[in-house]
Coordinates of C-alpha atoms and ligand atoms in Angstrom, one line a residue:
X122 CA -13.0 -7.0 -7.9
X123 CA -10.7 -5.4 -5.4
X124 CA -7.5 -7.3 -4.8
X125 CA -6.3 -8.7 -1.7
X126 CA -2.6 -7.6 -1.4
X127 CA -0.1 -8.5 1.4
X128 CA 2.7 -5.8 1.7
X129 CA 6.2 -6.5 3.5
X130 CA 8.5 -3.7 4.5
X131 CA 12.1 -4.2 5.9
X132 CA 14.1 -1.1 4.6
X133 CA 15.3 -0.1 8.0
X134 CA 14.6 -1.4 11.6
X135 CA 10.8 -2.3 11.2
X136 CA 9.7 -6.0 10.3
X137 CA 6.2 -4.7 9.2
X138 CA 3.6 -6.6 7.2
X139 CA 0.3 -4.8 6.0
X140 CA -2.8 -6.4 4.2
X141 CA -5.2 -4.4 2.2
X142 CA -8.3 -5.2 0.3
X143 CA -8.2 -2.5 -2.5
X144 CA -8.2 0.6 -0.4
X145 CA -9.2 -0.8 2.9
X146 CA -6.9 -1.6 5.7
X147 CA -7.2 -5.1 7.0
X148 CA -4.1 -5.8 8.9
X149 CA -1.0 -3.7 10.0
X150 CA 1.8 -5.6 12.1
X151 CA 5.0 -4.0 13.1
X152 CA 7.9 -5.7 15.0
X153 CA 10.9 -3.4 15.8
X154 CA 14.4 -3.9 16.7
X155 CA 14.8 -0.3 17.8
X156 CA 15.6 -1.3 21.3
X157 CA 18.6 -3.2 20.0
X158 CA 20.0 -0.3 18.1
X159 CA 19.2 2.4 21.0
X160 CA 22.3 2.1 22.8
X161 CA 24.3 2.9 19.7
X162 CA 22.2 6.1 18.9
X163 CA 21.4 4.8 15.5
X164 CA 20.3 1.6 13.3
X165 CA 23.1 -0.9 13.2
X166 CA 22.4 -2.8 9.6
X167 CA 23.5 -6.1 10.4
X168 CA 21.3 -6.3 13.7
X169 CA 18.5 -5.0 11.9
X170 CA 18.9 -7.7 9.0
X171 CA 19.2 -10.6 11.7
X172 CA 15.9 -9.2 13.6
X173 CA 13.8 -9.1 10.2
X174 CA 14.9 -12.8 9.7
X175 CA 13.9 -13.7 13.1
X176 CA 10.5 -11.8 13.0
X177 CA 9.4 -12.5 9.6
X178 CA 7.2 -15.5 9.6
X179 CA 5.6 -14.6 13.0
X180 CA 4.7 -11.0 11.7
X181 CA 3.2 -12.7 8.3
X182 CA 1.2 -14.8 10.4
X183 CA -0.1 -12.3 12.7
X184 CA -1.1 -10.1 10.1
X185 CA -3.1 -12.9 8.4
X186 CA -5.0 -13.8 11.5
X187 CA -5.7 -9.9 12.1
X188 CA -7.2 -9.6 8.5
X189 CA -9.0 -12.9 9.2
X190 CA -7.6 -14.1 5.6
X191 CA -5.6 -17.1 4.6
X192 CA -2.3 -17.2 2.8
X193 CA -4.0 -18.7 -0.3
X194 CA -6.4 -15.7 -0.4
X195 CA -3.7 -13.2 -1.2
X196 CA -4.0 -12.1 -4.8
X197 CA -0.7 -10.3 -4.8
X198 CA 2.3 -9.6 -2.7
X199 CA 4.2 -6.3 -2.5
X200 CA 7.5 -5.6 -0.9
X201 CA 9.9 -2.5 -0.3
X202 CA 12.7 -3.0 -2.9
X203 CA 14.4 0.3 -2.1
X204 CA 15.9 2.7 -0.9
X205 CA 17.0 1.5 2.6
X206 CA 19.6 -0.8 4.0
X207 CA 20.6 -3.4 1.8
X208 CA 21.0 -6.5 3.9
X209 CA 17.6 -5.4 5.4
X210 CA 15.8 -5.0 2.2
X211 CA 17.0 -8.2 0.9
X212 CA 15.5 -10.0 3.8
X213 CA 11.9 -8.7 2.7
X214 CA 12.6 -9.1 -1.1
X215 CA 13.6 -12.7 -0.6
X216 CA 10.7 -13.4 1.8
X217 CA 8.2 -11.8 -0.6
X218 CA 9.6 -13.5 -3.7
X219 CA 9.6 -16.8 -2.1
X220 CA 6.0 -16.3 -1.2
X221 CA 4.9 -15.1 -4.7
X222 CA 6.7 -18.2 -6.4
X223 CA 5.2 -20.6 -3.8
X224 CA 1.7 -19.2 -4.2
X225 CA 1.9 -18.6 -8.1
X226 CA 0.8 -14.9 -7.4
X227 CA 2.3 -11.6 -8.8
X228 CA 4.8 -9.6 -6.9
X229 CA 5.4 -5.9 -7.0
X230 CA 8.9 -4.5 -5.9
X231 CA 7.9 -1.0 -4.7
X232 CA 9.7 2.3 -3.7
X233 CA 9.4 3.1 0.1
X234 CA 9.3 6.7 -0.5
X235 CA 6.2 6.4 -2.9
X236 CA 4.7 4.0 -0.3
X237 CA 4.8 6.8 2.4
X238 CA 2.4 8.8 0.1
X239 CA 0.4 6.2 -0.9
X240 CA -0.8 5.1 2.4
X241 CA -2.7 8.3 2.3
X242 CA -5.1 6.6 -0.1
X243 CA -6.3 3.9 2.6
X244 CA -9.9 4.3 3.8
X245 CA -9.8 7.6 1.7
X246 CA -12.7 7.6 -0.8
X247 CA -11.3 10.7 -2.6
X248 CA -8.1 10.5 -4.5
X249 CA -6.4 14.0 -4.5
X250 CA -4.3 14.3 -7.5
X251 CA -2.5 16.3 -8.5
X252 CA -1.0 17.3 -5.3
X253 CA 2.0 18.6 -3.6
X254 CA 3.6 16.3 -1.3
X255 CA 6.0 16.9 1.7
X256 CA 8.0 13.7 2.3
X257 CA 9.6 13.9 5.5
X258 CA 11.5 10.8 6.9
X259 CA 14.6 9.8 8.4
X260 CA 16.7 9.5 5.4
X261 CA 14.9 12.1 2.9
X262 CA 13.1 15.2 2.8
X263 CA 11.6 16.5 -0.2
X264 CA 8.7 18.6 -1.9
X265 CA 7.3 16.7 -4.8
X266 CA 4.6 17.4 -7.5
X267 CA 2.6 14.5 -7.6
X268 CA 0.6 14.3 -10.9
X269 CA 0.2 10.6 -10.6
X270 CA 2.1 8.7 -7.7
X271 CA 2.6 5.4 -9.9
X272 CA 4.0 7.5 -13.1
X273 CA 4.4 11.0 -12.8
X274 CA 6.4 12.6 -9.8
X275 CA 8.2 15.7 -10.1
X276 CA 10.9 16.5 -7.6
X277 CA 10.6 20.2 -6.8
X278 CA 13.4 20.5 -4.1
X279 CA 15.2 18.3 -1.5
X280 CA 17.4 18.5 1.4
X281 CA 20.9 19.5 0.6
X282 CA 22.3 18.0 3.9
X283 CA 20.4 16.5 6.7
X284 CA 16.7 15.0 6.3
X285 CA 14.4 16.3 8.7
X286 CA 14.2 13.3 10.9
X287 CA 18.0 13.1 11.1
X288 CA 18.0 16.5 12.5
X289 CA 15.5 15.4 15.2
X290 CA 17.6 12.4 16.0
X291 CA 20.9 14.3 16.2
X292 CA 19.3 17.0 18.4
X293 CA 17.7 14.4 20.5
X294 CA 21.3 12.6 20.7
X295 CA 23.3 15.7 21.7
X296 CA 20.5 16.6 24.5
X297 CA 20.9 13.0 25.8
X298 CA 16.9 12.5 25.0
X299 CA 17.2 9.1 23.3
X300 CA 16.8 7.4 20.1
X301 CA 14.8 7.7 17.7
X302 CA 14.6 11.4 18.4
X303 CA 11.4 12.6 16.7
X304 CA 9.0 11.1 19.3
X305 CA 11.1 12.1 22.4
X306 CA 11.8 15.7 21.0
X307 CA 7.9 16.0 20.2
X308 CA 7.1 14.9 23.8
X309 CA 9.6 17.1 25.4
X310 CA 8.5 20.1 23.3
X311 CA 5.2 20.1 24.8
X312 CA 6.6 21.2 28.1
X313 CA 8.6 24.1 26.5
X314 CA 8.1 27.2 24.8
X315 CA 8.5 27.3 21.1
X316 CA 9.2 31.1 21.0
X317 CA 11.9 30.9 23.8
X318 CA 14.9 30.7 21.4
X319 CA 14.9 32.0 17.7
X320 CA 16.9 29.4 15.8
X321 CA 17.9 30.1 12.2
X322 CA 15.5 28.7 9.4
X323 CA 17.5 27.4 6.9
X324 CA 17.5 28.5 3.1
X325 CA 14.5 30.9 3.7
X326 CA 16.5 34.1 2.9
X327 CA 15.9 36.0 -0.3
X328 CA 19.6 35.4 -1.3
X329 CA 19.2 31.4 -0.9
X330 CA 15.5 31.2 -2.3
X331 CA 16.7 32.1 -6.0
X332 CA 18.8 29.0 -6.2
X333 CA 17.0 26.8 -3.3
X334 CA 13.4 27.8 -3.4
X335 CA 12.4 24.3 -2.3
X336 CA 15.3 23.0 -1.0
X337 CA 16.0 22.4 2.6
X338 CA 19.1 22.7 5.1
X339 CA 19.1 21.5 8.5
X340 CA 22.9 21.5 9.1
X341 CA 23.0 25.1 10.2
X342 CA 20.2 24.6 12.8
X343 CA 22.0 21.8 14.2
X344 CA 25.2 23.7 14.7
X345 CA 23.0 26.6 16.1
X346 CA 21.3 24.3 18.7
X347 CA 24.8 22.7 19.6
X348 CA 26.4 26.3 20.1
X349 CA 23.4 27.2 22.3
X350 CA 23.8 24.4 24.5
X351 CA 27.4 24.8 24.9
X352 CA 27.0 28.6 25.7
X353 CA 24.0 28.1 28.0
X354 CA 24.9 25.9 31.1
X355 CA 21.5 26.0 32.6
X356 CA 19.6 25.5 29.4
X357 CA 15.8 24.3 29.7
X358 CA 15.8 21.1 27.5
X359 CA 11.9 21.6 26.9
X360 CA 12.6 25.4 25.4
X361 CA 15.4 23.8 23.3
X362 CA 13.2 21.1 22.0
X363 CA 10.3 23.1 21.4
X364 CA 12.1 26.0 19.6
X365 CA 14.2 23.7 17.6
X366 CA 11.0 22.0 16.5
X367 CA 9.5 25.0 15.7
X368 CA 12.4 26.2 13.3
X369 CA 12.0 22.8 11.3
X370 CA 8.2 22.6 11.2
X371 CA 8.0 26.6 10.1
X372 CA 10.5 25.7 7.2
X373 CA 8.7 22.7 6.0
X374 CA 5.5 24.2 5.9
X375 CA 6.7 27.8 4.3
X376 CA 8.0 25.9 1.5
X377 CA 5.2 23.3 1.0
X378 CA 2.6 26.1 1.1
X379 CA 4.7 28.2 -1.5
X380 CA 5.1 25.3 -3.7
X381 CA 1.4 24.8 -3.7
X382 CA 0.4 28.5 -4.5
X383 CA 3.1 28.8 -7.2
X384 CA 2.1 25.8 -9.0
X385 CA -1.9 26.4 -8.5
X386 CA -2.4 23.1 -6.9
X387 CA -4.5 23.3 -3.7
X388 CA -3.9 20.0 -2.3
X389 CA -1.0 19.1 0.2
X390 CA -0.2 15.6 1.4
X391 CA 2.4 15.3 4.3
X392 CA 4.1 11.7 4.7
X393 CA 7.0 10.0 6.3
X394 CA 7.9 9.5 9.7
X395 CA 8.3 13.1 10.7
X396 CA 4.5 13.6 9.6
X397 CA 3.6 11.9 12.9
X398 CA 5.0 15.0 14.7
X399 CA 2.1 16.6 16.4
X400 CA 3.3 20.4 16.0
X401 CA 3.7 19.8 12.5
X402 CA 0.2 18.4 12.2
X403 CA -1.2 21.2 14.0
X404 CA 0.5 24.1 12.2
X405 CA 0.0 22.6 8.9
X406 CA -3.8 22.4 9.6
X407 CA -3.6 26.1 10.9
X408 CA -1.8 27.1 7.6
X409 CA -3.4 25.4 5.2
X410 CA -6.8 26.5 6.4
X411 CA -5.9 29.9 6.1
X412 CA -4.5 29.4 2.7
X413 CA -7.3 27.5 1.5
X414 CA -5.3 24.5 0.8
X415 CA -6.8 21.0 1.2
X416 CA -4.4 18.8 3.6
X417 CA -4.2 15.3 4.0
X418 CA -2.0 13.6 6.5
X419 CA -2.3 9.9 7.3
X420 CA -3.0 8.8 10.8
X421 CA 0.4 9.1 12.6
X422 CA 0.5 5.4 13.2
X423 CA 0.8 5.0 9.4
X424 CA 3.3 7.9 9.0
X425 CA 6.2 5.7 10.4
X426 CA 7.6 2.8 8.6
X427 CA 4.8 -0.1 8.3
X428 CA 3.7 -2.8 5.8
X429 CA 0.2 -1.2 5.0
X430 CA 1.8 1.6 3.0
X431 CA 3.7 -1.1 0.9
X432 CA 0.5 -3.0 0.4
X433 CA -1.4 0.3 -0.6
X434 CA 1.1 1.1 -3.2
X435 CA 1.0 -2.6 -4.6
X436 CA -2.7 -2.2 -4.7
X437 CA -2.7 1.2 -6.4
X438 CA -0.2 -0.5 -9.2
X439 CA -2.8 -3.2 -9.9
X440 CA -5.5 -0.5 -10.4
X441 CA -3.2 1.3 -12.5
X442 CA -2.7 -1.8 -14.6
X443 CA 0.9 -1.7 -14.1
X444 CA 2.9 -4.9 -15.0
X445 CA 4.2 -7.1 -11.9
X446 CA 8.0 -7.1 -11.4
X447 CA 10.2 -9.9 -12.7
X448 CA 10.8 -12.8 -10.7
X449 CA 14.1 -12.6 -9.1
X450 CA 14.1 -9.0 -8.5
X451 CA 16.9 -7.6 -6.3
X452 CA 17.1 -4.5 -4.0
X453 CA 18.2 -1.1 -4.6
X454 CA 19.6 0.6 -1.4
X455 CA 19.9 4.0 -3.4
X456 CA 16.8 4.1 -5.4
X457 CA 15.1 7.4 -6.3
X458 CA 11.6 8.4 -6.2
X459 CA 11.2 8.1 -10.1
X460 CA 11.5 4.1 -9.8
X461 CA 8.1 3.6 -8.1
X462 CA 7.6 -0.2 -9.5
X463 CA 10.5 -2.6 -10.1
Ligands
KG4_791 O1 9.6 7.1 7.6 P1 10.4 6.6 8.9 O2 9.8 5.9 9.8 O3 11.7 5.8 8.4 C1 12.3 6.2 7.4 O4 11.9 5.9 6.0 O5 13.5 7.1 7.7 O6 11.1 8.0 9.5 C2 11.8 8.0 10.7 C3 12.2 9.2 11.0 C4 13.0 9.4 12.3 O7 14.1 10.2 12.0 C5 12.2 9.9 13.4 O8 13.0 10.3 14.4 C6 11.3 10.4 13.0 O9 10.9 9.9 11.5 N1 9.9 10.7 13.5 C7 9.5 12.0 14.2 C8 8.4 11.8 14.8 N2 8.1 10.3 14.8 C9 9.1 9.9 14.0 N3 10.1 13.0 13.9 C10 9.5 14.1 14.6 N4 8.2 14.0 15.3 C11 7.8 12.6 15.6 N5 6.7 12.6 16.4
ZN792 ZN1 10.2 5.6 5.8

């Protein structure tokens, strides 16, 4: 029998609840406090925590309504226990713990990064493992070898400075495009030329590859864009956006495809908020089909933070026979990818 799992996500500025039945997505409700943070140019932790408290009950109620189930039908709870903003995480963990205790149902504290990858399994009959995963979000950018998402993930490389999403956010800020930067740069780039400016591709030269074959660096690119803006008074925003985006996407894909080839794994999963990027999706399709790599990217709406991914990982943990978390688990703001279930 497939379990009905309710997943809660509050690691950043989205209060999100998803409900899955096995691998079938039944509900995905998101309430975002992004507008309250926009004028600060970044997420303000205390504001995010308060917004989670205010939104939680309503978001849970809406998800149950959308899924056409009652709270008493839920077989298990899942919640993001890390990494993320500690105050924000604690609102989700406390809510989920209260529900689990009240309903006398198991609770799975899950890793946010693994959950981004787990969402790929929803409504997908075929499981692709082992796979190489490119995980690109606002806080993380890494290349992983996923032998088993719940128990065997090897980190092949990661960013040595900014995350890919953070680079989009910073570039959008210096060009005055707004926050969060990813979606606005993506939109602006459609109006410009990706070949207008040849921005640097970090850690792709032969002398860097020896030590950093699968690592990323975006700080040099950020400096190059800032210098270009300073030196070019009449720059075209759309050209800068498109050329910057191309530099990021090009490096992400060069390294992911190299990781597939070197490891002999011809499955690539791209996940995390930046996987919503339209140019990344398009170029990944092109390069993977010429390299004969099977590509999977979740629908754009499931790439950015959501509750469905948390429920999906909870459901996976149950199907793998993993024990639920202890009552009274806490959150870990700095959890690494090796801690999948608490
Ligand atoms: O995974 P996510 O929703 O939250 C974290 O776990 O960090 O990722 C958010 C990041 C932000 O930096 C945002 O600018 C970026 O994902 N992002 C995008 C796009 N949509 C969101 N980056 C590039 N293109 C997009 N369309
Ligand atoms: Zn995320």
